[in-house]
mmCIF file of C-alpha atoms in Angstrom:
data_model
loop_
_atom_site.group_PDB
_atom_site.id
_atom_site.type_symbol
_atom_site.label_atom_id
_atom_site.label_comp_id
_atom_site.label_asym_id
_atom_site.label_seq_id
_atom_site.Cartn_x
_atom_site.Cartn_y
_atom_site.Cartn_z
ATOM 1 C CA MET N 1 6.325 -3.106 29.419
ATOM 2 C CA GLU N 2 9.143 -5.554 28.731
ATOM 3 C CA ASN N 3 10.541 -7.813 31.488
ATOM 4 C CA GLY N 4 8.855 -5.589 34.057
ATOM 5 C CA VAL N 5 10.662 -2.482 32.782
ATOM 6 C CA SER N 6 8.796 0.335 31.050
ATOM 7 C CA PRO N 7 10.328 1.101 27.632
ATOM 8 C CA LYS N 8 11.924 4.485 27.073
ATOM 9 C CA TYR N 9 11.023 6.655 24.100
ATOM 10 C CA THR N 10 13.254 8.792 21.899
ATOM 11 C CA VAL N 11 11.372 11.902 20.740
ATOM 12 C CA VAL N 12 12.249 14.220 17.841
ATOM 13 C CA ILE N 13 11.878 17.795 19.126
ATOM 14 C CA ASN N 14 12.829 20.747 16.916
ATOM 15 C CA GLY N 15 14.335 18.341 14.424
ATOM 16 C CA LYS N 16 16.636 16.644 16.947
ATOM 17 C CA PRO N 17 16.261 13.288 18.734
ATOM 18 C CA THR N 18 15.956 13.766 22.513
ATOM 19 C CA GLY N 19 15.697 11.331 25.387
ATOM 20 C CA PRO N 20 15.140 8.516 25.865
ATOM 21 C CA TYR N 21 12.260 9.241 28.246
ATOM 22 C CA PRO N 22 10.075 6.865 30.269
ATOM 23 C CA LEU N 23 6.380 6.889 29.347
ATOM 24 C CA GLU N 24 5.305 8.947 32.364
ATOM 25 C CA VAL N 25 7.668 11.786 31.404
ATOM 26 C CA LEU N 26 6.239 12.166 27.894
ATOM 27 C CA LYS N 27 3.188 13.997 29.217
ATOM 28 C CA THR N 28 5.443 16.857 30.345
ATOM 29 C CA LEU N 29 6.835 17.333 26.831
ATOM 30 C CA THR N 30 5.243 19.136 23.897
ATOM 31 C CA ILE N 31 4.268 16.133 21.819
ATOM 32 C CA LEU N 32 1.829 16.459 18.921
ATOM 33 C CA PRO N 33 0.119 13.613 17.017
ATOM 34 C CA GLY N 34 2.671 14.048 14.212
ATOM 35 C CA THR N 35 5.750 14.135 16.464
ATOM 36 C CA PHE N 36 8.204 11.386 15.573
ATOM 37 C CA VAL N 37 8.840 8.862 18.332
ATOM 38 C CA ARG N 38 10.838 5.647 18.597
ATOM 39 C CA LYS N 39 11.135 3.029 21.292
ATOM 40 C CA PRO N 40 13.581 0.104 21.719
ATOM 41 C CA GLY N 41 13.268 -2.606 19.087
ATOM 42 C CA MET N 42 12.137 -0.212 16.348
ATOM 43 C CA ASP N 43 14.343 0.464 13.332
ATOM 44 C CA ASP N 44 12.519 3.654 12.381
ATOM 45 C CA TYR N 45 10.548 6.476 13.944
ATOM 46 C CA LYS N 46 6.768 6.592 13.781
ATOM 47 C CA GLU N 47 4.362 9.400 14.522
ATOM 48 C CA ALA N 48 3.082 9.639 18.085
ATOM 49 C CA HIS N 49 -0.539 8.915 17.168
ATOM 50 C CA GLU N 50 0.505 5.463 15.897
ATOM 51 C CA PHE N 51 1.380 4.254 19.428
ATOM 52 C CA PRO N 52 -1.692 2.983 21.352
ATOM 53 C CA GLU N 53 -0.083 3.840 24.700
ATOM 54 C CA LEU N 54 0.633 7.413 23.594
ATOM 55 C CA ARG N 55 -2.901 7.855 22.281
ATOM 56 C CA GLU N 56 -4.157 6.773 25.692
ATOM 57 C CA LEU N 57 -1.675 8.949 27.594
ATOM 58 C CA LEU N 58 -1.979 12.100 25.480
ATOM 59 C CA GLY N 59 -5.548 11.806 24.199
ATOM 60 C CA PHE N 60 -4.611 11.517 20.529
ATOM 61 C CA THR N 61 -6.766 10.050 17.761
ATOM 62 C CA TYR N 62 -5.276 7.576 15.319
ATOM 63 C CA LEU N 63 -4.971 9.451 12.010
ATOM 64 C CA LYS N 64 -5.312 6.622 9.511
ATOM 65 C CA THR N 65 -5.181 8.752 6.408
ATOM 66 C CA ALA N 66 -3.018 11.745 7.176
ATOM 67 C CA PRO N 67 -1.917 13.410 3.886
ATOM 68 C CA GLN N 68 1.655 12.126 4.112
ATOM 69 C CA TYR N 69 0.350 8.569 4.011
ATOM 70 C CA PHE N 70 -0.959 8.649 0.432
ATOM 71 C CA ALA N 71 1.040 6.412 -1.895
ATOM 72 C CA SER N 72 2.622 8.213 -4.816
ATOM 73 C CA PHE N 73 2.020 7.399 -8.482
ATOM 74 C CA ASP N 74 5.502 5.907 -8.953
ATOM 75 C CA GLN N 75 5.009 3.589 -5.964
ATOM 76 C CA ARG N 76 1.703 2.380 -7.355
ATOM 77 C CA LEU N 77 3.198 1.931 -10.829
ATOM 78 C CA LEU N 78 6.140 -0.073 -9.499
ATOM 79 C CA ALA N 79 3.770 -2.277 -7.466
ATOM 80 C CA SER N 80 1.763 -2.995 -10.620
ATOM 81 C CA VAL N 81 4.925 -3.830 -12.579
ATOM 82 C CA ILE N 82 5.955 -6.294 -9.853
ATOM 83 C CA ASP N 83 2.529 -7.951 -9.915
ATOM 84 C CA TYR N 84 2.529 -8.248 -13.707
ATOM 85 C CA PHE N 85 6.047 -9.684 -13.609
ATOM 86 C CA ILE N 86 5.025 -12.384 -11.116
ATOM 87 C CA ILE N 87 1.874 -13.249 -13.084
ATOM 88 C CA THR N 88 3.825 -13.350 -16.356
ATOM 89 C CA ILE N 89 6.349 -15.756 -14.823
ATOM 90 C CA GLY N 90 3.456 -17.971 -13.773
ATOM 91 C CA TYR N 91 2.013 -17.771 -17.287
ATOM 92 C CA ALA N 92 5.383 -18.709 -18.806
ATOM 93 C CA VAL N 93 5.617 -21.763 -16.554
ATOM 94 C CA LEU N 94 2.086 -22.771 -17.563
ATOM 95 C CA ILE N 95 2.917 -22.421 -21.256
ATOM 96 C CA LEU N 96 6.086 -24.500 -20.855
ATOM 97 C CA LEU N 97 4.017 -27.247 -19.257
ATOM 98 C CA THR N 98 1.650 -27.248 -22.253
ATOM 99 C CA PHE N 99 4.669 -27.769 -24.523
ATOM 100 C CA ILE N 100 4.867 -31.268 -23.082
ATOM 101 C CA PHE N 101 1.710 -32.041 -25.059
ATOM 102 C CA ILE N 102 2.328 -29.699 -28.026
ATOM 103 C CA SER N 103 5.262 -30.439 -30.304
ATOM 104 C CA GLU N 104 4.503 -28.412 -33.440
ATOM 105 C CA LYS N 105 6.180 -24.994 -33.549
ATOM 106 C CA THR N 106 3.160 -23.206 -35.017
ATOM 107 C CA GLU N 107 0.874 -24.735 -32.387
ATOM 108 C CA ARG N 108 3.233 -23.618 -29.622
ATOM 109 C CA ILE N 109 3.266 -20.060 -30.959
ATOM 110 C CA GLY N 110 -0.507 -20.162 -31.195
ATOM 111 C CA ALA N 111 -0.794 -21.335 -27.591
ATOM 112 C CA ILE N 112 1.394 -18.442 -26.444
ATOM 113 C CA VAL N 113 -0.592 -15.822 -28.375
ATOM 114 C CA ILE N 114 -4.027 -17.178 -27.512
ATOM 115 C CA GLY N 115 -3.157 -17.286 -23.824
ATOM 116 C CA LEU N 116 -1.832 -13.700 -23.570
ATOM 117 C CA PRO N 117 -5.241 -12.200 -22.596
ATOM 118 C CA LEU N 118 -5.106 -14.434 -19.522
ATOM 119 C CA ILE N 119 -2.391 -12.195 -18.014
ATOM 120 C CA PRO N 120 -4.485 -9.008 -17.524
ATOM 121 C CA LEU N 121 -7.490 -11.166 -16.621
ATOM 122 C CA ALA N 122 -5.472 -12.935 -13.918
ATOM 123 C CA LYS N 123 -4.199 -9.561 -12.708
ATOM 124 C CA PHE N 124 -7.785 -8.279 -12.438
ATOM 125 C CA PHE N 125 -9.015 -11.202 -10.335
ATOM 126 C CA TYR N 126 -5.844 -11.403 -8.246
ATOM 127 C CA SER N 127 -5.786 -7.679 -7.459
ATOM 128 C CA SER N 128 -9.496 -7.602 -6.623
ATOM 129 C CA ILE N 129 -9.250 -10.507 -4.204
ATOM 130 C CA ALA N 130 -5.908 -9.535 -2.635
ATOM 131 C CA GLU N 131 -6.817 -5.868 -2.086
ATOM 132 C CA ALA N 132 -9.996 -6.902 -0.281
ATOM 133 C CA GLY N 133 -8.051 -9.410 1.822
ATOM 134 C CA LEU N 134 -6.470 -9.067 5.238
ATOM 135 C CA LYS N 135 -3.303 -7.423 3.881
ATOM 136 C CA GLN N 136 -5.339 -5.122 1.597
ATOM 137 C CA ALA N 137 -2.566 -5.463 -0.945
ATOM 138 C CA THR N 138 -1.121 -7.539 -3.757
ATOM 139 C CA ILE N 139 2.427 -8.841 -3.474
ATOM 140 C CA GLY N 140 3.697 -5.768 -5.316
ATOM 141 C CA LYS N 141 1.887 -3.375 -3.005
ATOM 142 C CA ALA N 142 2.924 -5.349 0.082
ATOM 143 C CA LEU N 143 6.595 -5.172 -0.941
ATOM 144 C CA LEU N 144 6.286 -1.380 -1.134
ATOM 145 C CA ASN N 145 4.277 -1.262 2.095
ATOM 146 C CA ILE N 146 1.217 0.301 0.452
ATOM 147 C CA ARG N 147 -2.378 -0.880 0.607
ATOM 148 C CA VAL N 148 -5.906 -0.089 -0.599
ATOM 149 C CA THR N 149 -8.415 1.344 1.901
ATOM 150 C CA ASP N 150 -11.740 3.119 1.996
ATOM 151 C CA MET N 151 -11.830 6.870 2.623
ATOM 152 C CA GLU N 152 -11.247 6.341 6.350
ATOM 153 C CA GLY N 153 -8.377 3.912 6.074
ATOM 154 C CA ASN N 154 -10.421 0.736 6.575
ATOM 155 C CA ARG N 155 -10.467 -2.491 4.580
ATOM 156 C CA ILE N 156 -12.743 -2.479 1.508
ATOM 157 C CA GLY N 157 -15.280 -5.142 0.605
ATOM 158 C CA LEU N 158 -14.795 -7.690 -2.171
ATOM 159 C CA GLY N 159 -17.537 -6.181 -4.346
ATOM 160 C CA ASN N 160 -16.036 -2.710 -4.067
ATOM 161 C CA SER N 161 -12.604 -4.122 -4.860
ATOM 162 C CA PHE N 162 -13.873 -5.773 -8.045
ATOM 163 C CA GLY N 163 -15.634 -2.527 -9.006
ATOM 164 C CA ARG N 164 -12.494 -0.490 -8.359
ATOM 165 C CA ASN N 165 -10.336 -2.720 -10.551
ATOM 166 C CA ALA N 166 -12.964 -2.803 -13.305
ATOM 167 C CA ALA N 167 -13.069 1.012 -13.232
ATOM 168 C CA LYS N 168 -9.367 1.090 -14.130
ATOM 169 C CA ILE N 169 -10.558 0.837 -17.739
ATOM 170 C CA LEU N 170 -11.878 4.394 -17.340
ATOM 171 C CA SER N 171 -8.550 5.518 -15.895
ATOM 172 C CA THR N 172 -6.820 4.484 -19.120
ATOM 173 C CA LEU N 173 -9.085 6.650 -21.309
ATOM 174 C CA PRO N 174 -8.028 8.862 -22.893
ATOM 175 C CA VAL N 175 -4.239 8.352 -22.857
ATOM 176 C CA PHE N 176 -4.189 7.199 -19.219
ATOM 177 C CA PHE N 177 -5.482 10.574 -18.004
ATOM 178 C CA GLY N 178 -7.316 8.873 -15.140
ATOM 179 C CA TYR N 179 -3.966 7.758 -13.758
ATOM 180 C CA LEU N 180 -2.229 11.062 -14.436
ATOM 181 C CA TYR N 181 -5.060 12.793 -12.570
ATOM 182 C CA SER N 182 -3.475 11.527 -9.350
ATOM 183 C CA PHE N 183 -0.888 14.301 -9.735
ATOM 184 C CA LEU N 184 -3.719 16.855 -9.533
ATOM 185 C CA ASN N 185 -5.515 15.245 -6.600
ATOM 186 C CA ARG N 186 -4.213 16.024 -3.113
ATOM 187 C CA LYS N 187 -5.071 12.478 -1.995
ATOM 188 C CA GLN N 188 -3.336 11.120 -5.111
ATOM 189 C CA GLN N 189 -6.471 9.303 -6.239
ATOM 190 C CA CYS N 190 -6.882 8.020 -9.787
ATOM 191 C CA PHE N 191 -10.294 7.991 -11.503
ATOM 192 C CA HIS N 192 -10.986 4.442 -10.338
ATOM 193 C CA ASP N 193 -10.257 5.498 -6.750
ATOM 194 C CA LEU N 194 -12.727 8.366 -7.037
ATOM 195 C CA ILE N 195 -15.392 6.046 -8.441
ATOM 196 C CA ALA N 196 -14.872 3.365 -5.772
ATOM 197 C CA GLU N 197 -14.216 5.935 -3.000
ATOM 198 C CA THR N 198 -10.895 4.347 -2.116
ATOM 199 C CA LEU N 199 -7.383 5.452 -1.235
ATOM 200 C CA VAL N 200 -3.965 3.874 -1.629
ATOM 201 C CA ILE N 201 -1.940 4.654 1.472
ATOM 202 C CA LYS N 202 1.565 3.977 2.707
ATOM 203 C CA ASP N 203 2.799 3.392 6.249
ATOM 204 C CA ARG N 204 5.270 6.232 6.454
ATOM 205 C CA LEU N 205 8.519 5.710 8.292
ATOM 206 C CA ILE N 206 11.083 8.488 8.716
#
């Protein structure tokens, strides 16, 4: 309720927006958990089960991991590219700072090459910590509005997160088949998701 006035809801029925309706009228309509609904202040529609007041009014259960919420392979790949880009920029800045103390060209090249393994190592630790954090996502995943959860849509523990990211080694063998397997899995899980019993989900907006 805003300023003492109950918000009115626009409901998509038979593919067409109808309303807006006050909350008390919604119970007279045929609204399912997956019916798209929007109220003032929202840029996009969400499904009815995502609104606490509608769950209370209509007796819905919050469906945290409905099939349409699973993040696709290309979304996950793009998120990883973004994360690697950010980490690589940080690595480049670090290398440039070391050049203050290294003047020889061969030594500078050596510093660059020797430090390259730090990039995937940093990605491993960063992803493990971030995906077990409050946002359940790295910067790349957060930008695409996707996050890592357990099989019921809840936050995973730090140990499980480290195990999941370590298991990505298995997803790369052979020829990245563990990643490509997501195309064959209805929950779009890679091998490391199956091992860690995790999902990567997306908050779907119409």
